[in-house]
XYZ file of C-alpha atoms in Angstrom:
192
model
C 6.878 -3.162 -8.138
C 3.874 -1.215 -6.979
C 5.658 2.078 -6.645
C 5.816 3.170 -10.344
C 2.028 2.615 -11.047
C 1.356 4.456 -7.799
C 3.446 7.450 -8.777
C 1.782 7.472 -12.236
C -1.663 7.405 -10.508
C -0.720 10.420 -8.308
C 0.713 12.400 -11.168
C -2.383 11.862 -13.278
C -4.706 12.738 -10.318
C -2.833 15.825 -9.496
C -2.782 17.082 -13.090
C -6.565 16.632 -13.456
C -7.813 17.746 -10.060
C -8.887 21.160 -8.995
C -7.725 22.701 -5.779
C -9.402 21.085 -2.829
C -9.849 22.266 0.634
C -8.732 18.881 2.033
C -5.882 17.441 -0.063
C -6.733 13.815 -0.937
C -4.632 10.804 -0.445
C -4.546 9.233 -3.945
C -2.718 5.962 -3.189
C -3.020 3.749 -0.129
C -0.592 0.889 0.285
C -1.393 -1.545 3.108
C 1.492 -3.739 4.382
C 1.749 -6.339 7.159
C 4.704 -4.763 9.027
C 6.199 -1.351 9.883
C 9.487 -2.512 8.473
C 7.981 -3.252 5.072
C 6.014 0.025 5.211
C 9.205 2.070 5.938
C 11.058 0.201 3.094
C 8.291 0.916 0.619
C 8.082 4.583 1.591
C 11.826 4.952 1.336
C 11.931 3.589 -2.156
C 8.928 5.860 -3.199
C 10.644 8.843 -1.771
C 13.831 8.065 -3.852
C 11.606 7.765 -6.945
C 10.009 11.100 -6.166
C 13.242 12.899 -5.528
C 12.673 15.304 -8.390
C 8.886 15.581 -8.043
C 7.905 18.580 -6.011
C 4.710 18.573 -4.113
C 4.120 14.757 -3.843
C 4.422 13.468 -0.340
C 4.828 9.829 0.952
C 4.005 9.118 4.520
C 3.772 6.117 6.689
C 1.196 5.226 9.458
C 2.602 2.392 11.573
C 2.456 1.232 15.168
C 5.045 2.400 17.641
C 4.552 6.120 16.949
C 2.320 8.287 19.146
C -1.115 8.932 17.541
C -0.847 12.753 17.886
C 2.530 12.746 16.307
C 1.011 10.882 13.297
C -1.912 13.273 13.135
C 0.244 16.416 13.223
C 2.509 15.030 10.449
C -0.523 14.176 8.341
C -1.961 17.715 8.695
C 1.217 19.549 8.109
C 3.189 17.557 5.562
C 1.988 16.602 2.017
C 0.601 13.077 1.734
C -0.552 11.838 -1.725
C 0.763 8.256 -1.077
C 0.114 6.693 2.350
C 1.965 3.475 3.289
C 0.260 1.911 6.372
C -0.227 -1.114 8.421
C -3.933 -1.931 8.761
C -4.206 -1.700 12.537
C -2.676 1.793 12.786
C -4.754 3.086 9.772
C -7.861 1.827 11.338
C -6.957 3.619 14.611
C -6.923 6.817 12.672
C -10.134 6.106 10.810
C -11.980 5.127 14.045
C -10.685 8.130 16.020
C -11.970 10.506 13.362
C -8.596 12.119 12.727
C -9.802 13.508 9.371
C -8.046 10.752 7.405
C -11.402 9.363 6.325
C -12.193 12.556 4.389
C -8.731 12.495 2.722
C -9.273 8.907 1.592
C -12.416 9.893 -0.320
C -10.098 10.977 -3.188
C -8.390 7.602 -3.264
C -7.519 6.388 -6.841
C -5.467 3.225 -5.974
C -5.435 0.536 -3.176
C -2.607 -1.813 -2.874
C -2.487 -4.864 -0.580
C 1.179 -5.742 -0.439
C 2.098 -9.230 0.821
C -1.625 -10.022 1.155
C -0.864 -13.535 2.353
C 1.259 -12.198 5.197
C -1.272 -9.562 5.981
C -3.872 -12.291 6.526
C -1.442 -14.719 8.316
C -0.956 -11.861 10.828
C -4.793 -11.652 11.465
C -5.535 -8.370 9.693
C -8.502 -9.611 7.688
C -11.158 -7.798 9.760
C -9.065 -4.606 9.842
C -8.679 -4.763 5.954
C -12.398 -5.309 5.465
C -13.324 -2.243 7.697
C -10.714 -0.178 5.845
C -12.017 -1.174 2.493
C -15.496 -0.269 3.553
C -14.371 3.320 4.207
C -12.842 3.733 0.659
C -14.523 4.889 -2.582
C -15.698 2.049 -4.729
C -14.271 3.594 -7.913
C -10.573 2.910 -7.621
C -7.873 0.737 -8.970
C -6.983 -2.102 -6.618
C -3.859 -4.248 -6.738
C -3.128 -7.202 -4.612
C 0.315 -8.817 -4.317
C 0.946 -12.167 -2.789
C 3.675 -14.822 -2.725
C 0.937 -17.479 -2.300
C -2.724 -17.742 -3.079
C -4.350 -19.600 -0.222
C -8.123 -19.528 0.302
C -7.925 -16.443 2.569
C -6.298 -14.458 -0.141
C -8.891 -15.564 -2.640
C -11.629 -14.487 -0.309
C -10.036 -11.072 0.346
C -9.498 -10.658 -3.338
C -13.322 -10.950 -3.862
C -13.756 -7.972 -1.529
C -10.971 -5.879 -2.821
C -10.750 -6.468 -6.470
C -13.397 -6.137 -9.285
C -15.117 -9.290 -10.567
C -13.288 -9.005 -13.880
C -9.814 -8.651 -12.323
C -6.754 -10.153 -14.046
C -4.534 -12.679 -12.287
C -0.885 -12.405 -13.254
C 1.376 -15.290 -12.288
C 4.889 -14.128 -12.373
C 6.413 -17.453 -11.412
C 4.340 -20.206 -13.096
C 3.462 -23.850 -12.221
C 6.240 -26.318 -11.534
C 8.736 -23.616 -10.496
C 11.103 -24.001 -7.497
C 12.378 -21.096 -5.445
C 16.119 -20.512 -5.340
C 17.376 -18.096 -2.647
C 20.056 -15.671 -3.748
C 22.016 -13.128 -1.682
C 22.333 -9.688 -3.155
C 23.706 -6.488 -1.867
C 22.039 -2.976 -2.357
C 23.406 0.158 -0.682
C 25.514 -1.997 1.736
C 22.257 -3.747 2.972
C 22.029 -7.532 2.329
C 18.720 -8.796 0.963
C 17.620 -12.305 0.063
C 16.058 -12.365 -3.372
C 14.069 -15.400 -4.650
C 14.413 -16.500 -8.211
C 12.283 -19.177 -9.694
C 13.645 -21.940 -11.990
C 11.369 -23.888 -14.253
C 11.841 -27.638 -13.888
């Protein structure tokens, strides 16, 4: 869901920007787990298959810091998909990523409720403090508990729009689906 607006943001930014000494990261997608980050990056890469010069990279735990750093320096990265802890490691260790994030046009918090359930609130706050104020921010969450409302006040503009894709009085119905020989559980809502 977030991938198409993110790609559109990158294409617009690249067409309007002048050559810069340090290539900016235009889109930052924060996710709660490395598995989700890898999945999002894989889908984005499929969508970008015929777009030259746009790179998608991940920053997640479990990979040596220096390996991440070399990859960020050598490979294109206009879309960065990261877990908060790992991204914060790079920001705090002055790896140069802070400078690249100054060109950020879009911030996405994917599965915000899960991010906060896993205790990433302080990391997200520190990351947001390092980002430009002029940006589009998107927050996706299956539920809207108090913690998500609080973080939305930090991340989103005051006049943000809330879009409910399920509606009140809906019941989730799990459905099994197969895609590329991988089984996924999809949830569809039925209105009572």
